[in-house]
Amino acid sequence: MNIILLGPPGAGKGTQAARLVAERGMVQLSTGDMLRAAVKAATPVGLQAKAVMESGGLVSDDIVSGIIGEELDRLDAATGVIFDGYPRTAAQAQALDGLLSARGRSLDYVAELEVDEDALVERIVGRYTCAQCGAGYHDVFKLPKVAGVCDVCGSTAFKRRPDDNEETVRTRMAEYRAKTAPIIPLYEARGLVRRVDGMADMNAVGAAIAGILDA
Ligand code: AP5
């Protein structure tokens, strides 16, 4: 099964993708995570992407579609894929169709997380991750069980993303409205879109997505 998790910054795409990986053995392809790794490693792609990401703009379509193609080539044909943060433009949506069909894959669902934009700023500025294993937390919505200690790996080091500040989040949301939201009707016309209430608690959102996949 190949699915897209679609929604604005902070909608919960990464949170729900991590659940699907843990519960169903699917693979998460997050262009945001891949680009952050490239920035950290100072690769040529990372050097091009760094300033764009810090401003909240979008990295070029060719770069992100190229990365996705390389990642798909690493996967076994039977492995289910969750596209998280990709596609984000009409050109990327078109590229994804080509990348999938060239590999004998097709899209099953586009799960659109519907959220109230005002709540997203709170979600994003409160977000942090374990510096060692990447497990996600939130100052209010998801605290570690023992304060200051990662539930997953026991590390006491945490980090926050440089683009998780209010000003950049507003730019990221504007980019979503202008460039990503317009691709939803393209998938609607193909009967692929399933809407999920992204304002429900994380477990309820997970259950709704599971219901779509098991339908
Ligand atoms: P990317 O990393 O994709 O960021 P994003 O789309 O802005 O999404 P986020 O990761 O911020 O949010 P999310 O929906 O995953 O939310 P999360 O689950 O963490 O992209 C970053 C940048 O990279 C872009 O700005 C761009 O520059 C570049 N880029 C990436 N892909 C690109 C592409 N395809 N083309 C061009 N450029 C690209 O949840 C957020 C917080 O809320 C967490 O703390 C979580 O614990 C909490 N939370 C989650 N669900 C709930 C809930 N139901 N209730 C309460 N809290 C919740």
XYZ file of N, CA, C and O in Angstrom, residues 4-208:
820
model
N -0.272 8.877 0.866
C 0.269 10.208 1.139
C -0.412 10.731 2.397
O -1.642 10.656 2.515
N 0.382 11.248 3.342
C -0.187 11.998 4.464
C -0.036 13.471 4.108
O 1.079 13.964 3.946
N -1.171 14.141 3.992
C -1.156 15.527 3.537
C -1.741 16.428 4.623
O -2.728 16.064 5.258
N -1.136 17.578 4.794
C -1.664 18.540 5.760
C -0.630 19.615 6.011
O 0.554 19.419 5.720
N -1.057 20.747 6.563
C -0.131 21.849 6.786
C 0.925 21.523 7.842
O 0.829 20.485 8.509
N 1.912 22.397 8.010
C 2.937 22.172 9.028
C 2.305 21.957 10.394
O 1.410 22.711 10.785
N 2.738 20.920 11.092
C 2.218 20.663 12.433
C 0.921 19.894 12.452
O 0.352 19.633 13.514
N 0.416 19.473 11.294
C -0.869 18.763 11.249
C -0.786 17.396 11.915
O -1.807 16.823 12.298
N 0.440 16.856 12.017
C 0.601 15.543 12.640
C 1.039 14.463 11.659
O 0.950 13.272 11.957
N 1.560 14.868 10.504
C 1.980 13.895 9.482
C 3.095 12.993 10.019
O 3.016 11.777 9.910
N 4.121 13.614 10.592
C 5.244 12.828 11.104
C 4.827 11.935 12.255
O 5.251 10.772 12.347
N 3.961 12.457 13.135
C 3.478 11.679 14.283
C 2.746 10.429 13.811
O 2.990 9.321 14.284
N 1.860 10.608 12.835
C 1.062 9.465 12.367
C 1.896 8.521 11.500
O 1.695 7.298 11.537
N 2.844 9.073 10.735
C 3.708 8.195 9.930
C 4.504 7.276 10.858
O 4.641 6.077 10.584
N 5.000 7.823 11.967
C 5.789 7.002 12.904
C 4.938 5.859 13.454
O 5.414 4.733 13.638
N 3.666 6.126 13.702
C 2.776 5.052 14.201
C 2.606 3.963 13.153
O 2.624 2.776 13.461
N 2.403 4.376 11.913
C 2.193 3.381 10.854
C 3.449 2.533 10.651
O 3.364 1.338 10.382
N 4.614 3.161 10.790
C 5.868 2.409 10.676
C 5.923 1.359 11.784
O 6.213 0.183 11.545
N 5.606 1.785 13.018
C 5.695 0.870 14.155
C 4.636 -0.222 14.088
O 4.906 -1.382 14.409
N 3.426 0.139 13.656
C 2.322 -0.816 13.732
C 2.187 -1.682 12.483
O 1.655 -2.786 12.549
N 2.643 -1.187 11.329
C 2.382 -1.929 10.075
C 3.632 -2.254 9.275
O 3.522 -2.808 8.176
N 4.790 -1.846 9.783
C 6.020 -2.148 9.039
C 6.121 -1.407 7.724
O 6.861 -1.830 6.826
N 5.376 -0.299 7.586
C 5.512 0.506 6.367
C 6.780 1.351 6.492
O 7.357 1.471 7.576
N 7.196 1.946 5.391
C 8.371 2.813 5.409
C 7.919 4.259 5.220
O 7.085 4.546 4.358
N 8.448 5.147 6.063
C 8.117 6.577 5.985
C 9.148 7.275 5.106
O 10.345 7.195 5.395
N 8.681 7.924 4.052
C 9.597 8.756 3.261
C 9.232 10.214 3.516
O 8.268 10.734 2.963
N 9.993 10.847 4.401
C 9.759 12.245 4.767
C 10.817 13.109 4.101
O 11.999 13.019 4.440
N 10.390 13.934 3.137
C 11.378 14.792 2.472
C 11.977 15.787 3.470
O 13.148 16.128 3.365
N 11.184 16.225 4.451
C 11.734 17.136 5.472
C 12.877 16.470 6.230
O 13.955 17.054 6.404
N 12.666 15.219 6.668
C 13.731 14.506 7.403
C 14.956 14.302 6.515
O 16.094 14.464 6.957
N 14.709 13.941 5.267
C 15.849 13.689 4.355
C 16.632 14.977 4.110
O 17.861 14.968 4.083
N 15.904 16.075 3.934
C 16.600 17.348 3.695
C 17.361 17.793 4.946
O 18.488 18.286 4.845
N 16.769 17.581 6.134
C 17.495 17.950 7.369
C 18.768 17.116 7.514
O 19.810 17.635 7.928
N 18.701 15.842 7.133
C 19.907 14.993 7.189
C 20.952 15.513 6.206
O 22.153 15.532 6.509
N 20.492 15.961 5.033
C 21.434 16.480 4.029
C 22.067 17.787 4.512
O 23.257 18.029 4.295
N 21.279 18.618 5.182
C 21.817 19.869 5.732
C 22.875 19.548 6.784
O 23.973 20.111 6.794
N 22.546 18.595 7.672
C 23.468 18.231 8.750
C 24.783 17.688 8.186
O 25.863 18.000 8.687
N 24.670 16.897 7.123
C 25.871 16.292 6.530
C 26.573 17.238 5.555
O 27.604 16.886 4.990
N 25.997 18.431 5.371
C 26.560 19.441 4.448
C 26.825 18.871 3.055
O 27.851 19.145 2.446
N 25.899 18.048 2.553
C 26.008 17.546 1.178
C 25.643 18.688 0.221
O 25.085 19.713 0.651
N 25.909 18.526 -1.095
C 25.521 19.596 -2.032
C 24.030 19.938 -1.945
O 23.654 21.111 -1.982
N 23.177 18.906 -1.802
C 21.737 19.169 -1.654
C 21.484 19.949 -0.363
O 20.725 20.936 -0.337
N 22.127 19.535 0.710
C 21.949 20.208 1.999
C 22.364 21.670 1.934
O 21.688 22.551 2.481
N 23.467 21.931 1.239
C 23.952 23.319 1.143
C 22.956 24.182 0.375
O 22.734 25.340 0.709
N 22.304 23.588 -0.633
C 21.295 24.351 -1.394
C 20.023 24.548 -0.577
O 19.349 25.565 -0.696
N 19.684 23.543 0.241
C 18.385 23.554 0.921
C 18.376 24.390 2.203
O 17.319 24.893 2.601
N 19.520 24.544 2.850
C 19.564 25.091 4.223
C 18.824 26.431 4.366
O 17.902 26.561 5.177
N 19.219 27.409 3.558
C 18.631 28.744 3.726
C 17.146 28.730 3.377
O 16.331 29.405 4.025
N 16.773 27.960 2.357
C 15.356 27.894 1.953
C 14.529 27.340 3.103
O 13.465 27.874 3.448
N 15.011 26.277 3.721
C 14.261 25.651 4.816
C 14.157 26.591 6.009
O 13.116 26.691 6.653
N 15.245 27.282 6.302
C 15.210 28.183 7.470
C 14.269 29.358 7.249
O 13.742 29.927 8.201
N 14.009 29.704 5.971
C 13.085 30.807 5.695
C 11.636 30.327 5.650
O 10.714 31.132 5.653
N 11.438 29.004 5.541
C 10.075 28.473 5.437
C 9.611 28.285 4.010
O 8.461 27.920 3.765
N 10.489 28.553 3.043
C 10.135 28.353 1.633
C 10.258 26.893 1.231
O 10.580 26.035 2.060
N 10.009 26.620 -0.042
C 10.074 25.243 -0.541
C 11.354 25.013 -1.344
O 11.732 25.842 -2.177
N 11.975 23.883 -1.100
C 13.144 23.446 -1.851
C 12.678 23.060 -3.266
O 11.495 22.732 -3.462
N 13.597 23.086 -4.241
C 13.154 22.902 -5.639
C 12.530 21.512 -5.872
O 12.932 20.518 -5.267
N 11.560 21.502 -6.777
C 10.847 20.258 -7.102
C 11.814 19.174 -7.563
O 11.677 18.005 -7.196
N 12.792 19.546 -8.386
C 13.717 18.538 -8.925
C 14.518 17.872 -7.816
O 14.748 16.663 -7.841
N 14.951 18.648 -6.851
C 15.746 18.073 -5.753
C 14.912 17.060 -4.970
O 15.325 15.920 -4.764
N 13.707 17.473 -4.545
C 12.945 16.561 -3.678
C 12.450 15.333 -4.443
O 12.494 14.217 -3.919
N 12.060 15.506 -5.695
C 11.602 14.332 -6.452
C 12.777 13.401 -6.727
O 12.613 12.169 -6.729
N 13.964 13.965 -6.926
C 15.156 13.137 -7.106
C 15.439 12.296 -5.872
O 15.735 11.098 -5.974
N 15.321 12.920 -4.703
C 15.578 12.187 -3.449
C 14.556 11.057 -3.286
O 14.896 9.945 -2.901
N 13.297 11.357 -3.580
C 12.250 10.333 -3.418
C 12.508 9.156 -4.364
O 12.389 7.990 -3.982
N 12.902 9.448 -5.597
C 13.197 8.369 -6.547
C 14.310 7.465 -6.029
O 14.209 6.236 -6.092
N 15.361 8.098 -5.477
C 16.487 7.295 -4.949
C 16.022 6.418 -3.792
O 16.414 5.259 -3.681
N 15.184 6.968 -2.933
C 14.712 6.184 -1.773
C 13.812 5.040 -2.222
O 13.893 3.930 -1.686
N 12.939 5.301 -3.202
C 12.065 4.219 -3.694
C 12.895 3.081 -4.272
O 12.540 1.911 -4.130
N 14.005 3.427 -4.901
C 14.847 2.376 -5.506
C 15.483 1.475 -4.450
O 15.907 0.376 -4.765
N 15.572 1.965 -3.223
C 16.167 1.140 -2.166
C 15.175 0.136 -1.581
O 15.552 -0.735 -0.817
N 13.888 0.313 -1.904
C 12.861 -0.488 -1.228
C 12.463 -1.723 -2.013
O 12.395 -1.700 -3.244
N 12.130 -2.745 -1.279
C 11.529 -3.943 -1.824
C 10.159 -3.565 -2.405
O 9.457 -2.732 -1.838
N 9.794 -4.167 -3.539
C 8.536 -3.786 -4.204
C 7.309 -3.986 -3.317
O 6.297 -3.301 -3.468
N 7.393 -4.921 -2.361
C 6.227 -5.230 -1.524
C 6.101 -4.292 -0.320
O 5.086 -4.323 0.383
N 7.113 -3.472 -0.061
C 7.078 -2.610 1.130
C 6.124 -1.443 0.926
O 6.216 -0.723 -0.070
N 5.228 -1.251 1.873
C 4.295 -0.134 1.809
C 4.996 1.168 2.151
O 5.878 1.202 3.006
N 4.605 2.242 1.471
C 5.275 3.532 1.655
C 4.295 4.597 2.121
O 3.169 4.684 1.630
N 4.758 5.393 3.094
C 4.005 6.573 3.542
C 4.776 7.796 3.074
O 5.910 8.015 3.506
N 4.190 8.570 2.201
C 4.826 9.816 1.766
C 4.418 10.916 2.746
O 3.232 11.225 2.900
N 5.417 11.486 3.426
C 5.186 12.476 4.483
C 5.862 13.784 4.072
O 7.082 13.877 4.045
N 5.047 14.773 3.719
C 5.622 16.061 3.302
C 5.965 16.095 1.825
O 6.604 17.038 1.361
N 5.558 15.121 1.088
C 5.777 15.033 -0.361
C 4.587 14.291 -0.949
O 4.202 13.260 -0.374
N 3.973 14.736 -2.040
C 4.294 15.927 -2.818
C 3.737 17.201 -2.178
O 2.788 17.157 -1.409
N 4.335 18.332 -2.548
C 3.946 19.629 -1.998
C 3.583 20.633 -3.066
O 3.216 21.766 -2.745
N 3.721 20.258 -4.323
C 3.356 21.146 -5.445
C 2.740 20.265 -6.533
O 2.918 19.040 -6.523
N 2.082 20.923 -7.503
C 1.498 20.158 -8.613
C 2.598 19.437 -9.390
O 2.415 18.298 -9.833
N 3.764 20.097 -9.544
C 4.866 19.451 -10.285
C 5.346 18.208 -9.541
O 5.669 17.185 -10.162
N 5.387 18.272 -8.209
C 5.816 17.091 -7.431
C 4.767 15.973 -7.525
O 5.114 14.786 -7.582
N 3.492 16.352 -7.529
C 2.438 15.338 -7.629
C 2.563 14.599 -8.965
O 2.437 13.373 -9.037
N 2.848 15.360 -10.008
C 3.006 14.750 -11.335
C 4.260 13.858 -11.359
O 4.232 12.750 -11.883
N 5.335 14.362 -10.740
C 6.572 13.566 -10.700
C 6.337 12.265 -9.931
O 6.818 11.202 -10.335
N 5.581 12.355 -8.838
C 5.349 11.143 -8.035
C 4.614 10.081 -8.855
O 4.952 8.897 -8.783
N 3.629 10.504 -9.636
C 2.920 9.526 -10.480
C 3.911 8.774 -11.363
O 3.835 7.549 -11.506
N 4.843 9.525 -11.964
C 5.823 8.893 -12.848
C 6.761 7.981 -12.081
O 7.071 6.871 -12.536
N 7.214 8.441 -10.892
C 8.139 7.631 -10.091
C 7.477 6.321 -9.677
O 8.106 5.259 -9.687
N 6.196 6.398 -9.300
C 5.500 5.186 -8.852
C 5.260 4.232 -10.013
O 5.552 3.039 -9.928
N 4.730 4.772 -11.118
C 4.384 3.848 -12.210
C 5.634 3.200 -12.791
O 5.610 2.029 -13.173
N 6.757 3.916 -12.786
C 8.009 3.320 -13.297
C 8.464 2.156 -12.430
O 9.262 1.330 -12.869
N 7.963 2.108 -11.201
C 8.363 1.034 -10.279
C 7.222 0.059 -10.003
O 7.244 -0.689 -9.024
N 6.195 0.123 -10.823
C 5.076 -0.808 -10.677
C 4.230 -0.542 -9.447
O 3.531 -1.435 -8.959
N 4.284 0.683 -8.937
C 3.494 1.036 -7.750
C 2.375 1.980 -8.149
O 2.430 2.620 -9.202
N 1.376 2.114 -7.257
C 0.354 3.145 -7.473
C -0.121 3.643 -6.121
O 0.100 2.992 -5.096
N -0.766 4.799 -6.149
C -1.248 5.384 -4.895
C -2.565 4.742 -4.477
O -3.454 4.556 -5.314
N -2.685 4.439 -3.191
C -3.940 3.873 -2.686
C -4.825 4.952 -2.067
O -6.022 4.992 -2.323
N -4.217 5.791 -1.209
C -5.005 6.830 -0.539
C -4.167 8.084 -0.324
O -2.947 8.011 -0.185
N -4.885 9.217 -0.258
C -4.294 10.467 0.214
C -5.081 10.829 1.472
O -6.269 11.157 1.385
N -4.456 10.702 2.640
C -5.145 11.028 3.894
C -4.856 12.487 4.212
O -3.713 12.868 4.491
N -5.906 13.308 4.143
C -5.739 14.734 4.408
C -6.080 15.023 5.867
O -7.217 14.796 6.300
N -5.094 15.498 6.622
C -5.322 15.838 8.028
C -5.890 17.255 8.085
O -5.200 18.216 7.742
N -7.149 17.355 8.490
C -7.795 18.665 8.541
C -7.576 19.271 9.921
O -7.912 18.648 10.940
N -7.009 20.477 9.937
C -6.642 21.091 11.214
C -6.981 22.573 11.232
O -7.127 23.194 10.185
N -7.064 23.087 12.440
C -7.313 24.508 12.644
C -5.946 25.187 12.696
O -5.141 24.919 13.580
N -5.682 26.048 11.720
C -4.342 26.637 11.598
C -3.887 27.363 12.856
O -2.704 27.388 13.163
N -4.838 27.954 13.589
C -4.425 28.703 14.785
C -3.771 27.788 15.814
O -2.896 28.201 16.557
N -4.217 26.525 15.860
C -3.654 25.595 16.845
C -2.276 25.096 16.431
O -1.513 24.588 17.254
N -1.952 25.257 15.154
C -0.712 24.661 14.658
C 0.533 25.368 15.164
O 1.563 24.746 15.386
N 0.416 26.670 15.347
C 1.589 27.401 15.837
C 1.963 26.862 17.226
O 3.135 26.597 17.504
N 0.960 26.649 18.072
C 1.230 26.104 19.412
C 1.870 24.717 19.309
O 2.817 24.402 20.024
N 1.345 23.908 18.391
C 1.912 22.569 18.223
C 3.378 22.651 17.810
O 4.224 21.911 18.299
N 3.659 23.541 16.881
C 5.016 23.554 16.308
C 6.036 24.198 17.244
O 7.136 23.669 17.415
N 5.671 25.307 17.880
C 6.694 25.936 18.729
C 6.958 25.100 19.983
O 8.004 25.237 20.609
N 6.027 24.182 20.324
C 6.234 23.320 21.495
C 6.895 21.994 21.166
O 7.120 21.152 22.021
N 7.225 21.789 19.904
C 7.742 20.475 19.477
C 9.243 20.339 19.744
O 10.013 21.264 19.552
N 9.663 19.144 20.163
C 11.100 18.838 20.246
C 11.292 17.343 20.048
O 10.319 16.580 20.102
N 12.519 16.953 19.765
C 12.795 15.526 19.517
C 14.015 15.092 20.303
O 14.846 15.913 20.707
N 14.111 13.789 20.495
C 15.293 13.217 21.127
C 16.477 13.416 20.176
O 16.384 13.103 18.990
N 17.581 13.949 20.705
C 18.747 14.203 19.844
C 19.410 12.910 19.412
O 20.139 12.878 18.429
N 19.141 11.824 20.134
C 19.798 10.558 19.796
C 18.972 9.703 18.833
O 19.468 9.284 17.804
N 17.679 9.458 19.172
C 16.898 8.524 18.333
C 15.822 9.217 17.511
O 15.186 8.581 16.673
N 15.574 10.509 17.752
C 14.608 11.243 16.930
C 13.162 11.123 17.379
O 12.267 11.675 16.726
N 12.894 10.409 18.485
C 11.505 10.300 18.970
C 10.936 11.699 19.225
O 11.636 12.581 19.733
N 9.649 11.887 18.867
C 9.052 13.213 18.944
C 8.318 13.472 20.249
O 7.654 12.574 20.786
N 8.427 14.701 20.750
C 7.738 15.110 21.988
C 7.139 16.499 21.811
O 7.383 17.166 20.804
N 6.361 16.906 22.805
C 5.777 18.253 22.796
C 5.691 18.771 24.228
O 5.415 17.989 25.145
N 5.944 20.075 24.389
C 5.956 20.687 25.729
C 4.654 20.456 26.487
O 4.634 20.396 27.707
N 3.536 20.360 25.754
C 2.222 20.205 26.395
C 1.563 18.877 26.024
O 1.038 18.170 26.884
N 1.599 18.519 24.740
C 0.786 17.397 24.253
C 1.451 16.026 24.366
O 0.788 15.009 24.317
N 2.776 15.994 24.474
C 3.436 14.684 24.556
C 4.761 14.811 25.314
O 5.827 14.983 24.716
N 4.658 14.699 26.632
C 5.859 14.792 27.465
C 6.462 13.393 27.636
O 5.734 12.392 27.616
N 7.780 13.295 27.823
C 8.353 11.980 28.143
C 7.772 11.482 29.470
O 7.373 12.285 30.323
N 7.736 10.153 29.655
C 7.157 9.610 30.895
C 7.963 10.059 32.108
O 7.408 10.382 33.159
N 9.286 10.065 31.971
C 10.161 10.610 33.033
C 10.728 11.920 32.485
O 11.321 11.939 31.404
N 10.512 13.008 33.232
C 10.911 14.323 32.729
C 12.386 14.333 32.312
O 13.263 13.909 33.066
N 12.636 14.787 31.089
C 14.020 14.951 30.626
C 14.692 13.683 30.148
O 15.882 13.703 29.823
N 13.928 12.566 30.065
C 14.531 11.302 29.626
C 13.699 10.733 28.470
O 12.479 10.577 28.601
N 14.346 10.424 27.353
C 13.608 9.879 26.196
C 12.988 8.528 26.540
O 13.682 7.633 27.039
N 11.697 8.376 26.239
C 10.991 7.105 26.500
C 11.604 5.956 25.708
O 11.560 4.808 26.131
N 12.118 6.264 24.529
C 12.533 5.202 23.611
C 13.959 4.733 23.882
O 14.229 3.546 23.982
N 14.903 5.689 24.023
C 16.319 5.272 24.112
C 16.995 5.694 25.404
O 18.165 5.367 25.621
N 16.304 6.469 26.270
C 16.891 6.850 27.555
C 17.839 8.043 27.491
O 18.393 8.465 28.510
N 18.002 8.623 26.292
C 18.888 9.794 26.171
C 18.300 10.979 26.949
O 17.086 11.087 27.121
N 19.185 11.868 27.397
C 18.711 13.076 28.084
C 18.952 14.325 27.226
O 18.806 15.446 27.697
N 19.362 14.103 25.968
C 19.614 15.247 25.067
C 18.451 15.392 24.083
O 18.028 14.416 23.452
N 17.940 16.600 23.971
C 16.817 16.878 23.078
C 17.174 18.056 22.183
O 18.086 18.821 22.501
N 16.435 18.193 21.060
C 16.721 19.332 20.180
C 15.429 19.870 19.563
O 14.416 19.161 19.521
N 15.519 21.106 19.090
C 14.385 21.743 18.407
C 14.826 22.154 17.010
O 15.996 22.462 16.795
N 13.871 22.179 16.060
C 14.210 22.528 14.684
C 14.378 24.036 14.549
O 13.600 24.804 15.124
N 15.366 24.481 13.731
C 15.558 25.922 13.561
C 14.373 26.610 12.887
O 14.188 27.821 13.064
N 13.555 25.849 12.127
C 12.405 26.484 11.456
C 11.131 26.416 12.303
O 10.064 26.789 11.832
N 11.244 25.954 13.540
C 10.051 25.868 14.402
C 9.872 27.119 15.247
O 9.771 27.068 16.474
N 9.857 28.265 14.604
C 9.552 29.515 15.308
C 8.347 30.129 14.614
O 8.054 29.800 13.458
N 7.658 31.030 15.337
C 6.361 31.501 14.836
C 6.461 32.156 13.458
O 5.643 31.896 12.578
N 7.487 32.975 13.247
C 7.582 33.705 11.980
C 7.731 32.726 10.799
O 7.035 32.838 9.786
N 8.635 31.744 10.963
C 8.856 30.793 9.867
C 7.632 29.905 9.666
O 7.285 29.554 8.531
N 6.973 29.560 10.767
C 5.767 28.722 10.650
C 4.711 29.427 9.812
O 4.050 28.808 8.975
N 4.560 30.733 10.009
C 3.559 31.484 9.219
C 3.915 31.413 7.728
O 3.020 31.272 6.888
N 5.206 31.523 7.389
C 5.617 31.404 5.982
C 5.327 30.003 5.475
O 4.829 29.815 4.351
N 5.631 28.973 6.294
C 5.386 27.585 5.859
C 3.891 27.363 5.605
O 3.494 26.677 4.659
N 3.055 27.969 6.459
C 1.604 27.818 6.255
C 1.154 28.512 4.977
O 0.301 27.989 4.243
N 1.730 29.679 4.711
C 1.358 30.404 3.483
C 1.774 29.590 2.255
O 1.039 29.516 1.261
N 2.943 28.964 2.324
C 3.395 28.110 1.225
C 2.430 26.933 1.036
O 2.123 26.546 -0.087
N 1.974 26.372 2.156
C 1.030 25.249 2.069
C -0.254 25.683 1.363
O -0.736 25.010 0.442
N -0.786 26.831 1.800
C -2.051 27.301 1.198
C -1.888 27.576 -0.291
O -2.749 27.245 -1.095
N -0.743 28.205 -0.645
C -0.559 28.637 -2.040
C -0.184 27.482 -2.968
O -0.621 27.449 -4.120
N 0.646 26.550 -2.492
C 1.221 25.573 -3.421
C 0.790 24.126 -3.170
O 0.768 23.322 -4.091
N 0.476 23.788 -1.923
C 0.168 22.384 -1.632
C -1.341 22.128 -1.636
O -1.803 21.159 -2.254
N -2.117 23.004 -0.979
C -3.572 22.780 -0.941
C -4.166 22.618 -2.350
O -5.064 21.783 -2.556
N -3.659 23.353 -3.361
C -4.250 23.197 -4.705
C -4.068 21.810 -5.326
O -4.723 21.506 -6.324
N -3.196 20.957 -4.763
C -3.080 19.612 -5.371
C -4.172 18.673 -4.854
O -4.405 17.623 -5.441
N -4.872 19.067 -3.780
C -5.892 18.171 -3.215
C -6.997 17.868 -4.239
O -7.369 16.705 -4.424
N -7.516 18.889 -4.948
C -8.562 18.584 -5.937
C -8.097 17.613 -7.026
O -8.915 16.854 -7.565
N -6.802 17.627 -7.340
C -6.297 16.697 -8.366
C -6.469 15.250 -7.895
O -6.851 14.371 -8.671
N -6.194 15.028 -6.605
C -6.362 13.676 -6.056
C -7.838 13.362 -5.795
O -8.260 12.206 -5.898
N -8.602 14.410 -5.466
C -10.057 14.198 -5.270
C -10.687 13.679 -6.552
O -11.520 12.759 -6.532
N -10.260 14.263 -7.665
C -10.831 13.854 -8.958
C -10.550 12.384 -9.248
O -11.265 11.752 -10.024
N -9.500 11.848 -8.618
C -9.161 10.430 -8.817
C -9.757 9.546 -7.724
O -9.473 8.343 -7.658
N -10.534 10.149 -6.825
C -11.210 9.369 -5.777
C -10.280 8.861 -4.690
O -10.606 7.898 -3.984
N -9.121 9.527 -4.504
C -8.124 9.007 -3.562
C -8.164 9.670 -2.186
O -7.586 9.148 -1.229
N -8.835 10.820 -2.074
C -8.726 11.604 -0.834
C -9.666 11.084 0.253
O -10.839 10.815 0.006
N -9.104 10.926 1.460
C -9.893 10.583 2.642
C -9.577 11.633 3.699
O -8.416 11.867 4.006
N -10.621 12.246 4.274
C -10.378 13.330 5.229
C -10.362 12.791 6.656
O -11.170 11.932 7.011
N -9.438 13.324 7.451
C -9.288 12.879 8.833
C -9.271 14.130 9.719
O -8.635 15.132 9.377
N -9.978 14.053 10.842
C -9.984 15.181 11.776
C -8.648 15.203 12.528
O -8.452 14.471 13.494
N -7.762 16.091 12.088
C -6.431 16.175 12.694
C -6.409 16.905 14.023
O -5.367 16.985 14.666
N -7.572 17.446 14.443
C -7.635 18.131 15.745
C -7.998 17.165 16.870
O -7.968 17.534 18.040
N -8.374 15.952 16.513
C -8.661 14.954 17.555
C -7.348 14.556 18.223
O -6.267 14.926 17.748
N -7.437 13.797 19.348
C -6.162 13.441 19.978
C -5.420 12.427 19.113
O -5.983 11.826 18.207
N -4.121 12.279 19.413
C -3.252 11.508 18.506
C -3.757 10.085 18.285
O -3.666 9.552 17.184
N -4.287 9.461 19.348
C -4.774 8.080 19.206
C -5.997 8.023 18.294
O -6.143 7.097 17.492
N -6.876 9.010 18.437
C -8.081 9.029 17.597
C -7.713 9.266 16.134
O -8.304 8.660 15.226
N -6.729 10.124 15.901
C -6.280 10.353 14.517
C -5.702 9.053 13.960
O -6.006 8.639 12.836
N -4.896 8.372 14.786
C -4.307 7.093 14.350
C -5.382 6.072 14.033
O -5.283 5.340 13.032
N -6.423 6.016 14.861
C -7.501 5.047 14.629
C -8.243 5.376 13.330
O -8.623 4.473 12.572
N -8.434 6.665 13.077
C -9.140 7.055 11.842
C -8.327 6.652 10.614
O -8.875 6.150 9.618
